[in-house]
Coordinates of C-alpha atoms in Angstrom, one line a residue:
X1 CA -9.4 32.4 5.5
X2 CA -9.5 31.3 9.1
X3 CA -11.2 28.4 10.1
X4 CA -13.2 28.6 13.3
X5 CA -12.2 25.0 14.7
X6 CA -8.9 25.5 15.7
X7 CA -9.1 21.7 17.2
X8 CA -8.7 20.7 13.3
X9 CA -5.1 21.7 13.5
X10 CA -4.0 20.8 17.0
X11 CA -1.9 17.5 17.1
X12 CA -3.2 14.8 18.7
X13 CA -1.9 12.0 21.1
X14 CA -2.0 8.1 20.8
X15 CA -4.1 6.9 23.0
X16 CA -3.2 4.1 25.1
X17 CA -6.6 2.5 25.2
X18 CA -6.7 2.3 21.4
X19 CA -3.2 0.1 21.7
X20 CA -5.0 -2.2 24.2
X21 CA -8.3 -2.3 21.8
X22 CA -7.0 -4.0 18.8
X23 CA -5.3 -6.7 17.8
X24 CA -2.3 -5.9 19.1
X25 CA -4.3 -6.1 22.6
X26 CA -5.7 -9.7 21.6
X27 CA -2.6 -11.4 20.6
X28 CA -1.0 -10.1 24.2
X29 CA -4.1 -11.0 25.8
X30 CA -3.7 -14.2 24.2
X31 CA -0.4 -14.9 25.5
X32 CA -0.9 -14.4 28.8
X33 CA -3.9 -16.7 28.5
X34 CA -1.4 -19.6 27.1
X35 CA 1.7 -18.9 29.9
X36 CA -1.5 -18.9 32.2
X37 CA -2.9 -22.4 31.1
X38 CA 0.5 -24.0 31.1
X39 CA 1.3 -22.6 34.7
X40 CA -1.6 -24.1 35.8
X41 CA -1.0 -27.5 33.9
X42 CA 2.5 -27.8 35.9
X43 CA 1.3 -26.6 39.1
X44 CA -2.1 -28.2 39.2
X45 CA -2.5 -31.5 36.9
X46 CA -0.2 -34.6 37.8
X47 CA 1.9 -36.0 35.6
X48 CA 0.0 -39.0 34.7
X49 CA -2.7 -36.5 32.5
X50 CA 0.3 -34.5 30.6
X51 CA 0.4 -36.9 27.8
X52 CA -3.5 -36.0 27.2
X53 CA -2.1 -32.4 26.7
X54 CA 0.4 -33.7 24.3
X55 CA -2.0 -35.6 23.0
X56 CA -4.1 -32.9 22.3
X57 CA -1.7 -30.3 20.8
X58 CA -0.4 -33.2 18.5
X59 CA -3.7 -33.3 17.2
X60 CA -4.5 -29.6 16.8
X61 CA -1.2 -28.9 15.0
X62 CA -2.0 -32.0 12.5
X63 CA -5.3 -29.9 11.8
X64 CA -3.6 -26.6 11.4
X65 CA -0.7 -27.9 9.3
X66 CA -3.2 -29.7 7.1
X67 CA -5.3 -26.4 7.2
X68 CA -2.2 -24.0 6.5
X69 CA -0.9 -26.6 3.5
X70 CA -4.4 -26.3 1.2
X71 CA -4.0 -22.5 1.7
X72 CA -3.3 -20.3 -0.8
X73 CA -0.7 -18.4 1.3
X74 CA 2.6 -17.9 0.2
X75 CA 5.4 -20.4 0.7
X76 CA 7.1 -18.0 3.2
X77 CA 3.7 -17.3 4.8
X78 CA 2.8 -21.1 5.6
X79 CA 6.9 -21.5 6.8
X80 CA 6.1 -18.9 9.2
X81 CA 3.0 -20.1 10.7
X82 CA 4.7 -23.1 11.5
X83 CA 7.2 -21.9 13.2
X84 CA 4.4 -20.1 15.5
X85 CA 2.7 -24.0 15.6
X86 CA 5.8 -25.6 16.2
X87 CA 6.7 -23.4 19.6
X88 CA 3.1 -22.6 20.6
X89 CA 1.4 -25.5 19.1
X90 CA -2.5 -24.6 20.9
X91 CA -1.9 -20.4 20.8
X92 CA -0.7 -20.9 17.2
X93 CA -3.4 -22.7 15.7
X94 CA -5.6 -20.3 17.7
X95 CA -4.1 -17.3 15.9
X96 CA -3.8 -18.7 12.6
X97 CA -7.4 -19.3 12.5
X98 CA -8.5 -16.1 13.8
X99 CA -6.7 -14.0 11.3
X100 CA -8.3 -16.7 8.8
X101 CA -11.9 -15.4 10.0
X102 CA -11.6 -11.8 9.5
X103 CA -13.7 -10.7 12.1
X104 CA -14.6 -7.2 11.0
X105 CA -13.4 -8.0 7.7
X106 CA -16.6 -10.3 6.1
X107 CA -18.8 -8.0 5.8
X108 CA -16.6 -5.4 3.9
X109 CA -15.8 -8.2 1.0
X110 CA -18.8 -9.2 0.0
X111 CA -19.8 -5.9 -0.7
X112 CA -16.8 -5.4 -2.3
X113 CA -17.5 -8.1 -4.4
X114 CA -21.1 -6.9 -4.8
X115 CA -19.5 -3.5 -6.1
X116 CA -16.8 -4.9 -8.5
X117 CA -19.9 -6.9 -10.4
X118 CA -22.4 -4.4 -10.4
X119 CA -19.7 -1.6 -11.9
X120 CA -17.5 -3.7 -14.1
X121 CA -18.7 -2.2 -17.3
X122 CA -19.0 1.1 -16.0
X123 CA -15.9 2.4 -17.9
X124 CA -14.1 0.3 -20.6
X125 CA -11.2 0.6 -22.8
X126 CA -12.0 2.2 -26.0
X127 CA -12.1 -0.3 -28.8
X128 CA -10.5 2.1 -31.1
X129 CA -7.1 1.7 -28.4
X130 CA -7.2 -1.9 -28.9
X131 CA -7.7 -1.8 -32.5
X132 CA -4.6 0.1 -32.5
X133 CA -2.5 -2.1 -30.2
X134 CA -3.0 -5.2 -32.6
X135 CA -1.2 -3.4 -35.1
X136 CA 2.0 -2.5 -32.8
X137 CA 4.5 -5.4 -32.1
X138 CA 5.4 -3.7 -29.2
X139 CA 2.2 -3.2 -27.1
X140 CA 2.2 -6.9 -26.8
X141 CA 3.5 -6.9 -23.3
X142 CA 0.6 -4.3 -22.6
X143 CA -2.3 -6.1 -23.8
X144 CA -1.7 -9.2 -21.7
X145 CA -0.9 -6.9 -18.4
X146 CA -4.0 -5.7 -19.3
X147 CA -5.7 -8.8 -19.6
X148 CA -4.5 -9.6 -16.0
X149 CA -5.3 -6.7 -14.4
X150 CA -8.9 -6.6 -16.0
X151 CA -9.4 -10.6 -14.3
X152 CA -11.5 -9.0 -10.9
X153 CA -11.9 -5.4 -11.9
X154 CA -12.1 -2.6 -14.0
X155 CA -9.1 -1.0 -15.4
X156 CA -8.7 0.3 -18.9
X157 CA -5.8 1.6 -21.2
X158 CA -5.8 5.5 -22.3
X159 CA -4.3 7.5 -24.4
X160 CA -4.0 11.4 -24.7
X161 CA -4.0 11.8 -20.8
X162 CA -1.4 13.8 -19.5
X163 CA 1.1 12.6 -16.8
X164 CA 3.2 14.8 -14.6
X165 CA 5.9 13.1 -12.7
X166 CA 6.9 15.0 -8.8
X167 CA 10.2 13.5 -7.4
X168 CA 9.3 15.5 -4.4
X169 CA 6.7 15.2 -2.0
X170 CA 6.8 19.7 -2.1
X171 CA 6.7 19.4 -5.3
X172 CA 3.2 17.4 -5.6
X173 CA 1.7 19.5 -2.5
X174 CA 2.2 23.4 -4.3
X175 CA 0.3 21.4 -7.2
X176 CA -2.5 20.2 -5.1
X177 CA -3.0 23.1 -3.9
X178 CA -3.5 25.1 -7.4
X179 CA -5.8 21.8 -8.8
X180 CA -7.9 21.8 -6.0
X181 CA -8.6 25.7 -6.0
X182 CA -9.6 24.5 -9.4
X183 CA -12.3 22.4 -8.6
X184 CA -15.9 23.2 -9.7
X185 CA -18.1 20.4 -9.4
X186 CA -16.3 17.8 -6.9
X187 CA -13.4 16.5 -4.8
X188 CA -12.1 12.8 -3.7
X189 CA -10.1 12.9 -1.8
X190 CA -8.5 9.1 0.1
X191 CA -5.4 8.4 2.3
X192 CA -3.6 6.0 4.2
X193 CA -2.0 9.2 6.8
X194 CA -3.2 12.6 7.9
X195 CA -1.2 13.8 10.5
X196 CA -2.4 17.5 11.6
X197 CA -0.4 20.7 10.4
X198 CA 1.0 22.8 8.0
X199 CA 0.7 20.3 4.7
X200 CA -2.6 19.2 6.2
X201 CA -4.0 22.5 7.7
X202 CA -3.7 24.3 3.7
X203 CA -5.0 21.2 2.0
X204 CA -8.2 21.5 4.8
X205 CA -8.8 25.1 4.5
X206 CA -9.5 25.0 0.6
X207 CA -11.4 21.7 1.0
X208 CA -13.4 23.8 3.4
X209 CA -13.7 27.3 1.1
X210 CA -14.8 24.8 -1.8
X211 CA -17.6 22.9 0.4
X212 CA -19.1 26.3 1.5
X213 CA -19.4 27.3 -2.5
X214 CA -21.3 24.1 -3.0
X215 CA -18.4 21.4 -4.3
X216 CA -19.2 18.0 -3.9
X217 CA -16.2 17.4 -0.8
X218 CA -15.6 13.8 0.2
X219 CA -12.5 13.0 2.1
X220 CA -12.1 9.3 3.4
X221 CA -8.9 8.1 5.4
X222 CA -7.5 4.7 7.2
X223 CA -8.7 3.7 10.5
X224 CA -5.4 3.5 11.5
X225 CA -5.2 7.4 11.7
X226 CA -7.2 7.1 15.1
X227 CA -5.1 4.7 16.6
X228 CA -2.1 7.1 15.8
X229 CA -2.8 10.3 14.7
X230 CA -6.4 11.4 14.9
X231 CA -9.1 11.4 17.4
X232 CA -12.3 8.8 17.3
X233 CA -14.1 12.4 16.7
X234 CA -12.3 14.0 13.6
X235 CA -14.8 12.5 11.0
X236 CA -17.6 14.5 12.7
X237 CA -15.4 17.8 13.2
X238 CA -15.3 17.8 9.1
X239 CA -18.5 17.2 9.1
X240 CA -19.5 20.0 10.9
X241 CA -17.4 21.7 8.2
X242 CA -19.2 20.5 5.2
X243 CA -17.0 17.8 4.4
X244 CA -18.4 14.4 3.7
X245 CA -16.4 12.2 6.0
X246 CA -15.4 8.5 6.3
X247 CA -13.3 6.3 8.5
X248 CA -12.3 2.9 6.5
X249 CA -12.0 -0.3 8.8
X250 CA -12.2 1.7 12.1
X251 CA -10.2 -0.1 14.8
X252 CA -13.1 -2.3 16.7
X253 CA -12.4 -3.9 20.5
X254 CA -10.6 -6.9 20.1
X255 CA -12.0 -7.7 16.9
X256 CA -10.0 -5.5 14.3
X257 CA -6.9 -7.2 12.9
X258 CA -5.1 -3.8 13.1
X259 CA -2.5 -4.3 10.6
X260 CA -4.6 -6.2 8.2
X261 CA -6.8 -4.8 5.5
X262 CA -5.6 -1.1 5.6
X263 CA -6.5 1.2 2.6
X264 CA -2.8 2.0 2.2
X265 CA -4.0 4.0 -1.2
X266 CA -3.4 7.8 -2.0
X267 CA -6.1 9.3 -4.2
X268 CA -7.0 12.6 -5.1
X269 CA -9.4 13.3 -8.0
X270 CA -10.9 16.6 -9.2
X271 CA -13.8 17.2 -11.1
X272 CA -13.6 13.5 -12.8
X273 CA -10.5 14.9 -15.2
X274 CA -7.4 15.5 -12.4
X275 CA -5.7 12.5 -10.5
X276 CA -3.1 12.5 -8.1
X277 CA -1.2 9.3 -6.9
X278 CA 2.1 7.8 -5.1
X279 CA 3.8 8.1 -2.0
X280 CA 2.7 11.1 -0.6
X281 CA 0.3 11.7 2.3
X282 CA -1.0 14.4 4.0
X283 CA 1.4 15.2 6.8
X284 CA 4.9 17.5 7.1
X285 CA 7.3 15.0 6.8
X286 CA 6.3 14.4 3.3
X287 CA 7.2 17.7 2.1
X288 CA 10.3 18.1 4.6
X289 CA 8.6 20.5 6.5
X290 CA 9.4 18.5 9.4
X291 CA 12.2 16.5 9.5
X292 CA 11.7 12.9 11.2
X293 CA 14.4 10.5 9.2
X294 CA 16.3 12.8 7.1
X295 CA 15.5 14.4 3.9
X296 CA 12.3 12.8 3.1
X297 CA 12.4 11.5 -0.6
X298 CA 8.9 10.8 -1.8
X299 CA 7.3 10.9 -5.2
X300 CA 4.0 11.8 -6.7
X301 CA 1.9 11.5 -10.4
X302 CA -1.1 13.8 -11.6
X303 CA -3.0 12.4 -14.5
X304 CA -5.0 14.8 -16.5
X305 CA -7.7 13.9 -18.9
X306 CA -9.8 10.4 -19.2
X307 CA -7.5 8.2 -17.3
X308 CA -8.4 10.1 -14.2
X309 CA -11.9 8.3 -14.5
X310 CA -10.0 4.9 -12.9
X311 CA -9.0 7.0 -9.9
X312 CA -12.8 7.9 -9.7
X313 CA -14.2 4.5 -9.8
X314 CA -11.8 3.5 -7.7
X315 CA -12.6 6.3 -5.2
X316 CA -16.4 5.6 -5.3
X317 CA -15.9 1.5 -4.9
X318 CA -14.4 2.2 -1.2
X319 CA -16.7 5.4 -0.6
X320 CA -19.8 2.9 -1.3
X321 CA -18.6 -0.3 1.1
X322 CA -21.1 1.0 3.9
X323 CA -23.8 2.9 1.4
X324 CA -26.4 1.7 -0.5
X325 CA -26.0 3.9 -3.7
X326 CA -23.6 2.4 -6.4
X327 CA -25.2 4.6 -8.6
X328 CA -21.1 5.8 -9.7
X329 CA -22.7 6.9 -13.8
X330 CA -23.3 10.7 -12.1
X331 CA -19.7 11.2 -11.3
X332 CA -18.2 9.5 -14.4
X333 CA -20.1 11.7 -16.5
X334 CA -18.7 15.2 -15.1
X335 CA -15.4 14.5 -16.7
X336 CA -16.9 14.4 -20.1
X337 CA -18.2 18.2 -19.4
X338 CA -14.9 19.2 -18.4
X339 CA -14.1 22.6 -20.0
X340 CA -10.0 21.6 -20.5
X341 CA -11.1 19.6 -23.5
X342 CA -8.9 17.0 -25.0
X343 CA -5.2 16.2 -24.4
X344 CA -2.8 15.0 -26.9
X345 CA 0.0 13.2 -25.2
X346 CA 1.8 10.3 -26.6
X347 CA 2.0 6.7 -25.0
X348 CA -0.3 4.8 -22.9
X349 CA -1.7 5.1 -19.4
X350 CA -3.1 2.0 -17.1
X351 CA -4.3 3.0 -13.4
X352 CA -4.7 -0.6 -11.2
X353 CA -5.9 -0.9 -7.7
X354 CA -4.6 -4.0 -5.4
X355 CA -7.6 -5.3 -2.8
X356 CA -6.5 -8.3 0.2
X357 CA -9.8 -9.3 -0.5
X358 CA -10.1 -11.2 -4.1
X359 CA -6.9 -13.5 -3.6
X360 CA -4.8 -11.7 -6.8
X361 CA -1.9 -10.2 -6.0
X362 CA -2.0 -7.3 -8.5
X363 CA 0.7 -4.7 -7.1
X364 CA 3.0 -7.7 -7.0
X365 CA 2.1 -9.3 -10.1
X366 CA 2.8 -5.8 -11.9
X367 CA 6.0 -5.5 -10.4
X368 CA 6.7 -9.4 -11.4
X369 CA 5.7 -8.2 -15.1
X370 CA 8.5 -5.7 -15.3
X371 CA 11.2 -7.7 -13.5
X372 CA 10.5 -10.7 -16.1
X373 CA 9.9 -8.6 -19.5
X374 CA 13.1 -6.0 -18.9
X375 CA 15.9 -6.1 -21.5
X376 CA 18.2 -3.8 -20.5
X377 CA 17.8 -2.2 -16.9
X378 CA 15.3 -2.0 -13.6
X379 CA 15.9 1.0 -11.3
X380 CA 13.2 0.8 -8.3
X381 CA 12.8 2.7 -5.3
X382 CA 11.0 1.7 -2.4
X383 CA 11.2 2.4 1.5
X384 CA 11.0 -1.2 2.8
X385 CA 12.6 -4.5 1.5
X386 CA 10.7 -7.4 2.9
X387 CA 10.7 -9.7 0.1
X388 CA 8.9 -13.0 -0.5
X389 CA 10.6 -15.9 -2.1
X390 CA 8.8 -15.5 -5.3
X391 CA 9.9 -11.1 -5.5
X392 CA 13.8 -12.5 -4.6
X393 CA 13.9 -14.9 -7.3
X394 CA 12.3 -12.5 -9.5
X395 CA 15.0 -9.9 -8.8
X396 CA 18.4 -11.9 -8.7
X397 CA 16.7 -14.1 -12.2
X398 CA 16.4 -10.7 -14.2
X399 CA 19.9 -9.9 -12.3
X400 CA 21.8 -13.2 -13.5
X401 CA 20.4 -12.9 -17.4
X402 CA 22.1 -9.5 -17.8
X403 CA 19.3 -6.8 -17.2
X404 CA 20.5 -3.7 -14.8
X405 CA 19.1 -3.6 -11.7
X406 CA 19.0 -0.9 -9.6
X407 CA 17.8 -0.4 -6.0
X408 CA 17.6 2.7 -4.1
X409 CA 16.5 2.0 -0.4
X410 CA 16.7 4.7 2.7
X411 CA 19.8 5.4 4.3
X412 CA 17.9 6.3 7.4
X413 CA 15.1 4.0 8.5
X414 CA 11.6 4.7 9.7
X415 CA 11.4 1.0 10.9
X416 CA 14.8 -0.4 12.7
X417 CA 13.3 -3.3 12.5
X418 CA 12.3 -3.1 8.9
X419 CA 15.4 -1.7 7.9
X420 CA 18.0 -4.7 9.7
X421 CA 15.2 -7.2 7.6
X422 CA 16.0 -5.1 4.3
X423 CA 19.8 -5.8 5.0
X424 CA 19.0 -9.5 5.3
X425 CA 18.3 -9.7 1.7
X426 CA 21.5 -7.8 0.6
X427 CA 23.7 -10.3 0.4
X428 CA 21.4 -12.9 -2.0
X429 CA 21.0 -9.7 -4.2
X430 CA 24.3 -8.7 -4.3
X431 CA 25.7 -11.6 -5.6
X432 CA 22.9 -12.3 -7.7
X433 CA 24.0 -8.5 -9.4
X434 CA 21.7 -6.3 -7.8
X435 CA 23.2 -3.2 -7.0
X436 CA 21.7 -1.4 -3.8
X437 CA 22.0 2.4 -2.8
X438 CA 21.0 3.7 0.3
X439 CA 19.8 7.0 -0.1
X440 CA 22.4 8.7 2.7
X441 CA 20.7 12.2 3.2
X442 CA 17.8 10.4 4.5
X443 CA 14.5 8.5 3.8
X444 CA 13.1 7.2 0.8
X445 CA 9.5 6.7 0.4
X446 CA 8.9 6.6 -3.3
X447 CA 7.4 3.2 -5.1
X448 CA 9.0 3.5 -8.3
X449 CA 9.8 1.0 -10.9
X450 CA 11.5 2.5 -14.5
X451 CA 12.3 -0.5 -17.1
X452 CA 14.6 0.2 -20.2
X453 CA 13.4 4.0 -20.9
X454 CA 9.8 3.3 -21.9
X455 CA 7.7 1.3 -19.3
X456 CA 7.2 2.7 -15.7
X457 CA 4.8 2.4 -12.6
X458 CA 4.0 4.8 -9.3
X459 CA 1.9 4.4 -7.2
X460 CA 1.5 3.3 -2.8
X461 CA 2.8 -0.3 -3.6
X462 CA 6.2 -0.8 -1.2
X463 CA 8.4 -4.0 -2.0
X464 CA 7.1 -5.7 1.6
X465 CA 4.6 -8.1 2.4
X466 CA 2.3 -5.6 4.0
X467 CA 1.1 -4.0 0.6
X468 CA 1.7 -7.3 -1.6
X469 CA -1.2 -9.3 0.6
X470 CA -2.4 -7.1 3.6
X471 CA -3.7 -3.5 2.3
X472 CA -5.8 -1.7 -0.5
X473 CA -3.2 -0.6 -2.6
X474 CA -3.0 1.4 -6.1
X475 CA -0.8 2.6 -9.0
X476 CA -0.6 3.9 -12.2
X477 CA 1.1 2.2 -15.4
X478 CA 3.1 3.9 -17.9
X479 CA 4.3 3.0 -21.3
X480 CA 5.8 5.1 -24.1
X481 CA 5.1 8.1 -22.1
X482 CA 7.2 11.4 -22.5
X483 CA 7.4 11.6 -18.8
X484 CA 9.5 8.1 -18.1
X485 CA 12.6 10.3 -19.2
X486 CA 12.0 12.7 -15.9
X487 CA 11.6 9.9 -13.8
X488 CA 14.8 8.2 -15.3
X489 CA 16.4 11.3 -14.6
X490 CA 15.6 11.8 -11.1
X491 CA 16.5 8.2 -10.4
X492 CA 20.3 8.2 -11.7
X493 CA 19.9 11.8 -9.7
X494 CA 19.3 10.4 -6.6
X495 CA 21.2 7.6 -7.3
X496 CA 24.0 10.0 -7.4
X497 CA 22.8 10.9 -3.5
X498 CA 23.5 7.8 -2.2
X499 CA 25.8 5.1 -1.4
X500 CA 26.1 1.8 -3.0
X501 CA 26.5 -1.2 -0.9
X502 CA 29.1 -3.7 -1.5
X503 CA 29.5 -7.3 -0.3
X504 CA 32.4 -5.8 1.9
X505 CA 29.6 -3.9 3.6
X506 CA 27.7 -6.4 4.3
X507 CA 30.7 -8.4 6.2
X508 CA 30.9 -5.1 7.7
X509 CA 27.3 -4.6 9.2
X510 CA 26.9 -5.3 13.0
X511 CA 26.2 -8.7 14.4
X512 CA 23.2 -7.5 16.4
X513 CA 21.7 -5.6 13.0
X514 CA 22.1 -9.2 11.4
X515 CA 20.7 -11.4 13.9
X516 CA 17.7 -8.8 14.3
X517 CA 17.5 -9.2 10.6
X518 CA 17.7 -13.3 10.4
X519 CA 15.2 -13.4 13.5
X520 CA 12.8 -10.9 12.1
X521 CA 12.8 -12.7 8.4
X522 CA 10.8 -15.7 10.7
X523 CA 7.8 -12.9 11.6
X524 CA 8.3 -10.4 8.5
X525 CA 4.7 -12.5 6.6
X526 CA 3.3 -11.4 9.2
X527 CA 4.3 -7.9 10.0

């Protein structure tokens, strides 16, 4: 099929007015406003007013520290804003107050609190599941993971849904493809990146063909796609093409906190009874049909049968932020029609979403639950390692009482920056008994946590601060499923890939990677 809008497909360039129009372009702004005011406090005000200005400041930074101190932030969080009110005492109080306001953000949680109450009950665990868990010993770690999860949302246990595990990004995309060809009634579709061409330009032209023959098409992605990837007109171009289109949190002049508040999730869902989640987005470097960073390791899950109904609420709760209808029952029912009928699988399946919004750090808090309960081994990929004091303790503690942890980070970084703040962890870990790989043919992507052969979790959670406080985030939680052991496997597989990293290493690393790595560990709560 050829699509008439060949603009679709073009890549686009980064505009530099979108890099002056967010926050980015405040916080410079800002700055110059501060070197401005104290250049004309030197030049132009005698010496016998300084002390008011000292005066002053001392007050402010009381105010702020007594502020930052009843917060709820973490530890590391409130250590770095001091350091910002310590060295620009009136420009740091500023700042900490205006990402405290959320301008541009207000609005979008109260109705996300209006949405979570008004479809809470919408879809429920089925007593029968619980009735059945209260007889097993060993579903007692599940039911009060559950009972966390479940504090500000909606997310239910299943059973007899059917999980297939993609340790490639290629892998998940040739499946995509064949799922969505499948669709009948409607398509979801929500991501963090969609960067134009070939993964992109196949996934559009069936979302197109499927529109045309009267499929329910929605396709939503992060404002931060204009500022990098997509122009401020793509949303309408798919809407000429009879795709329902939405841009969440579209960057606003000097208002939008730009790195704050993304919707870092990946969501596909078919028809109410398919699912896909994890790492993968829709542009070339996730299946390696572009190389940027090396072989691009990603990973992916499908979920087919009842459990894909989470995806769908989940879907419908962002979709609905700037509409009036939260009538959601229409779209929950279609599953139930389904013609693939009823899947018998073993074990148990748990999707969870993460929101910056409602102060619970679930993603984290997951993570946290598999770290502390693990008996005999952790293996965990991520791309990033920017870890609070709370995920490092948690780490080197299940370290230092005998479990096996295992980390596989990239070999080749997206982020130099990201990756000399990584390094700055390696050495606590290390001799706590972490061992670390660096995957060497490349970059790793995945979110992957495997503990002791029967519990597991993917989904768009990295090990960073960005996606444990600052972004919309989901995953899905496995226990006593059959498809654990392929994700085991693929683990120890591309463990095999990649290089440990010894203590000897790390004495080895090069002065200016360490002291970008000790400097940046000041910023990274904020980054």
């Amino acid at each position: 099929m050829q699509i008439e809008n060949n603009d679709l497909f073009k890549r686009s360039k980064q505009s530099a007015l979108q890099l002056v129009f967010s926050r980015v372009g405040v916080i410079l702004v800002i700055l110059l406003v501060q070197v401005g005011l104290l250049m004309a406090l030197f030049n132009y005000v005698t010496t016998n007013y300084v002390h008011f200005y000292y005066g002053g400041s001392l007050i402010v930074t009381v105010i702020g520290c007594i502020a930052l101190f009843n917060s709820k932030s973490d530890s590391s969080v409130k250590l770095t804003w001091m350091v910002f009110f310590s060295v620009l005492p009136i420009i740091g109080i500023f700042l900490y107050f205006y990402t405290r306001l959320e301008f541009g953000h207000r609005f979008e949680r109260r109705r996300l609190v209006e949405i979570s109450k008004k479809s809470k009950n919408q879809i429920q665990t089925d007593p029968v599941i619980f009735e059945e868990m209260k007889t097993l010993n060993d579903s007692k770690d599940l039911q009060g993971l559950h009972h966390f999860v479940n504090k500000t949302e909606t997310f239910p246990i299943y059973k007899n849904s059917q999980v297939t595990y993609y340790p490639l990004g290629e892998d998940k995309f040739a499946d995509l493809l064949i799922e969505l060809k499948k669709a009948e009634k409607f398509i979801f579709m929500e991501y963090f990146i969609v960067g134009k061409g070939h993964m992109w330009g196949s996934v559009l032209e069936i979302l197109i063909e499927k529109a045309k023959a009267g499929v329910e098409v929605r396709f939503m992605y992060d404002g931060f796609c204009e500022f990098s990837l997509l122009p401020r007109s793509y949303s309408k171009e798919l809407e000429e093409c009879g795709i329902q289109c939405k841009v969440f949190s579209p960057i606003q002049p000097f208002v939008s906190t730009v790195y704050n508040f993304r919707d870092h999730r990946k969501i596909c869902v078919i028809d109410g009874h398919t699912a896909f989640t994890g790492g993968v987005n829709l542009a070339d470097e996730y299946i390696n049909e572009i190389e940027r960073f090396g072989h691009w390791k990603d990973t992916a899950v499908k979920i087919k049968g009842k459990a894909a109904e989470s995806f769908t609420l989940m879907f419908l709760k962002m979709w609905a932020i700037d509409s009036k209808d939260l009538d959601f029952e229409p779209w929950l029912s279609i599953a139930a029609q389904a013609p693939e009928g009823p899947v018998e699988e073993e074990g148990y399946v748990m999707p969870y979403a993460d929101s910056p919004l409602d102060d619970e750090r679930v993603g984290e808090m997951v993570y946290f639950d598999l770290l502390n309960k693990a008996q005999e081994y952790v293996y965990i990929m991520s791309p990033y390692l920017i870890l609070d004091g709370e995920m490092e303790t948690a780490l080197t503690f299940a370290a230092k009482r005998g479990v096996d942890v295992k980390i596989i980070l990239p070999h080749i970084p997206d982020k130099k920056y990201a990756f000399a703040l990584a390094k700055s962890h390696y050495k606590t870990l290390i001799q706590a008994g972490v061992e670390i790989y660096e995957y060497t043919p490349g970059f790793v992507h995945a979110k992957v946590f495997v503990v002791d052969g029967y519990k597991a979790t993917v989904g768009t959670i990295n090990l960073d601060y960005r996606s444990f406080y600052h972004h919309f985030e989901c995953g899905v939680y496995l226990e006593g499923v059959q498809e654990i052991k392929k994700m085991e496997a693929d683990f120890l597989g591309t463990m095999a890939l990649s290089q440990r990293i010894t203590l000897e290493d790390v004495r080895k690393e090069k002065k200016f990677t360490k002291i970008v790595g000790w400097t940046m560990k000041i910023f990274a709560p904020l980054m």
